[in-house]
Amino acid sequence: MPQKRSPSIKTSSARVLIVEDDEPTRDALMLKLASMDIRAAAAKDGEEAIQQIHQQPWDVIVVDILLPKQNGFTVLEEVRREPHCARATVFVFTNLSGAEHKGRALELGAHAFFEKTKMSLHDIAQKIAQALDKKQ
């Protein structure tokens, strides 16, 4: 049975952007969020993500680092340059590991760095829900 969020939380106005080039991962995370009554938009590469970041504010952004066209570090830089995204919670969810990548992501404004091999889609969906709850 799908896990639903508390009915008192307004998710229809929440803006979540998933930046992931791997279609199965992106689709699975979007489905998991939908099962929790969280609607999200998606970008399949860094260039598309940057366009969406400039178009509207986002509450939560989940970004991979290894992306076509523009990498996730460039996306993080653009998020922090965009005034209407300054308050966005940004999670890095990537196959990269190591202190160097994590340190750079956090330095660029990511709130957390998660390795795909160590965190399930369910867990990242829970982190997104918690971040949205804090913004309500």
Short mmCIF file of C-alpha atoms in Angstrom, two decimals:
data_model
loop_
_atom_site.label_atom_id
_atom_site.label_comp_id
_atom_site.label_asym_id
_atom_site.label_seq_id
_atom_site.Cartn_x
_atom_site.Cartn_y
_atom_site.Cartn_z
CA MET A 1 0.00 0.00 0.00
CA PRO A 2 1.44 3.43 -0.91
CA GLN A 3 2.69 5.53 1.94
CA LYS A 4 0.69 8.74 2.18
CA ARG A 5 1.75 11.95 3.85
CA SER A 6 -0.25 13.73 6.47
CA PRO A 7 -3.36 15.32 4.92
CA SER A 8 -2.60 18.57 6.74
CA ILE A 9 0.45 19.19 4.56
CA LYS A 10 -0.19 21.13 1.37
CA THR A 11 1.81 19.42 -1.34
CA SER A 12 -0.03 20.84 -4.33
CA SER A 13 1.90 24.09 -3.97
CA ALA A 14 5.26 22.43 -3.25
CA ARG A 15 7.82 22.72 -6.01
CA VAL A 16 10.23 19.79 -6.26
CA LEU A 17 12.73 19.42 -9.10
CA ILE A 18 14.46 16.10 -9.78
CA VAL A 19 17.61 16.47 -11.91
CA GLU A 20 18.62 12.98 -13.02
CA ASP A 21 19.79 11.73 -16.41
CA ASP A 22 19.16 8.04 -15.69
CA GLU A 23 15.56 7.58 -16.81
CA PRO A 24 14.74 4.49 -14.67
CA THR A 25 16.08 6.20 -11.53
CA ARG A 26 14.30 9.46 -12.35
CA ASP A 27 10.99 7.72 -13.09
CA ALA A 28 11.19 5.51 -9.99
CA LEU A 29 11.83 8.51 -7.73
CA MET A 30 8.98 10.45 -9.35
CA LEU A 31 6.64 7.48 -8.81
CA LYS A 32 7.75 7.13 -5.19
CA LEU A 33 7.09 10.82 -4.57
CA ALA A 34 3.69 10.57 -6.29
CA SER A 35 2.78 7.69 -3.96
CA MET A 36 3.48 10.11 -1.10
CA ASP A 37 1.27 12.82 -2.68
CA ILE A 38 4.29 14.90 -3.68
CA ARG A 39 4.29 16.23 -7.22
CA ALA A 40 7.65 16.84 -8.85
CA ALA A 41 9.06 18.09 -12.12
CA ALA A 42 12.07 16.53 -13.80
CA ALA A 43 15.10 17.60 -15.78
CA LYS A 44 17.15 15.04 -17.70
CA ASP A 45 20.36 17.08 -17.96
CA GLY A 46 22.10 20.06 -16.43
CA GLU A 47 21.11 22.48 -19.17
CA GLU A 48 17.41 21.65 -18.79
CA ALA A 49 17.74 21.97 -15.00
CA ILE A 50 19.29 25.43 -15.28
CA GLN A 51 16.45 26.55 -17.57
CA GLN A 52 13.88 25.34 -15.04
CA ILE A 53 15.76 26.96 -12.15
CA HIS A 54 15.60 30.33 -13.92
CA GLN A 55 11.88 29.94 -14.69
CA GLN A 56 10.49 29.56 -11.17
CA PRO A 57 11.38 29.08 -7.52
CA TRP A 58 11.79 25.55 -6.15
CA ASP A 59 11.33 24.29 -2.60
CA VAL A 60 13.49 21.18 -2.99
CA ILE A 61 15.96 20.28 -5.72
CA VAL A 62 17.54 16.83 -6.01
CA VAL A 63 20.52 16.84 -8.36
CA ASP A 64 22.91 14.22 -9.67
CA ILE A 65 26.49 15.33 -10.30
CA LEU A 66 27.22 13.26 -13.41
CA LEU A 67 24.88 14.89 -15.93
CA PRO A 68 25.04 15.55 -19.67
CA LYS A 69 25.50 19.12 -20.99
CA GLN A 70 26.16 20.77 -17.58
CA ASN A 71 27.24 18.84 -14.51
CA GLY A 72 25.56 18.97 -11.12
CA PHE A 73 28.17 21.32 -9.68
CA THR A 74 27.26 23.89 -12.34
CA VAL A 75 23.58 23.37 -11.49
CA LEU A 76 24.36 24.02 -7.81
CA GLU A 77 26.16 27.25 -8.73
CA GLU A 78 23.14 28.41 -10.73
CA VAL A 79 20.72 27.57 -7.90
CA ARG A 80 22.68 29.79 -5.53
CA ARG A 81 22.92 32.62 -8.10
CA GLU A 82 19.17 32.63 -8.67
CA PRO A 83 17.54 34.86 -5.99
CA HIS A 84 14.17 33.08 -6.10
CA CYS A 85 15.87 29.73 -5.40
CA ALA A 86 18.04 30.98 -2.54
CA ARG A 87 15.87 29.22 0.05
CA ALA A 88 15.64 25.92 -1.85
CA THR A 89 16.77 22.80 -0.04
CA VAL A 90 19.23 21.04 -2.35
CA PHE A 91 20.17 17.38 -2.06
CA VAL A 92 22.91 15.80 -4.13
CA PHE A 93 22.04 12.18 -5.02
CA THR A 94 24.86 10.67 -7.04
CA ASN A 95 27.02 7.65 -7.78
CA LEU A 96 30.11 9.70 -6.99
CA SER A 97 31.70 9.13 -3.63
CA GLY A 98 34.56 10.61 -1.70
CA ALA A 99 35.23 13.57 0.51
CA GLU A 100 36.35 15.75 -2.41
CA HIS A 101 33.00 15.53 -4.24
CA LYS A 102 30.98 15.83 -1.05
CA GLY A 103 33.02 18.81 0.12
CA ARG A 104 32.61 20.63 -3.17
CA ALA A 105 28.85 20.00 -3.24
CA LEU A 106 28.42 21.29 0.31
CA GLU A 107 30.66 24.27 -0.42
CA LEU A 108 28.40 25.13 -3.38
CA GLY A 109 25.34 25.13 -1.14
CA ALA A 110 24.00 21.58 -1.11
CA HIS A 111 22.27 20.76 2.16
CA ALA A 112 23.22 17.08 2.00
CA PHE A 113 25.17 14.66 -0.17
CA PHE A 114 23.82 11.14 -0.65
CA GLU A 115 25.50 8.29 -2.49
CA LYS A 116 23.07 6.22 -4.56
CA THR A 117 24.77 3.00 -3.45
CA LYS A 118 24.15 3.85 0.20
CA MET A 119 20.65 5.33 0.09
CA SER A 120 17.45 3.91 -1.36
CA LEU A 121 14.92 5.87 -3.40
CA HIS A 122 12.52 5.42 -0.48
CA ASP A 123 15.03 7.11 1.83
CA ILE A 124 15.66 10.04 -0.50
CA ALA A 125 11.89 10.47 -0.92
CA GLN A 126 11.59 10.60 2.88
CA LYS A 127 14.30 13.30 3.00
CA ILE A 128 12.37 15.31 0.41
CA ALA A 129 9.15 14.96 2.43
CA GLN A 130 10.95 16.06 5.61
CA ALA A 131 12.39 19.11 3.85
CA LEU A 132 8.93 20.06 2.58
CA ASP A 133 7.46 19.61 6.05
CA LYS A 134 10.01 22.10 7.42
CA LYS A 135 8.98 24.64 4.79
CA GLN A 136 5.25 24.41 5.58
#
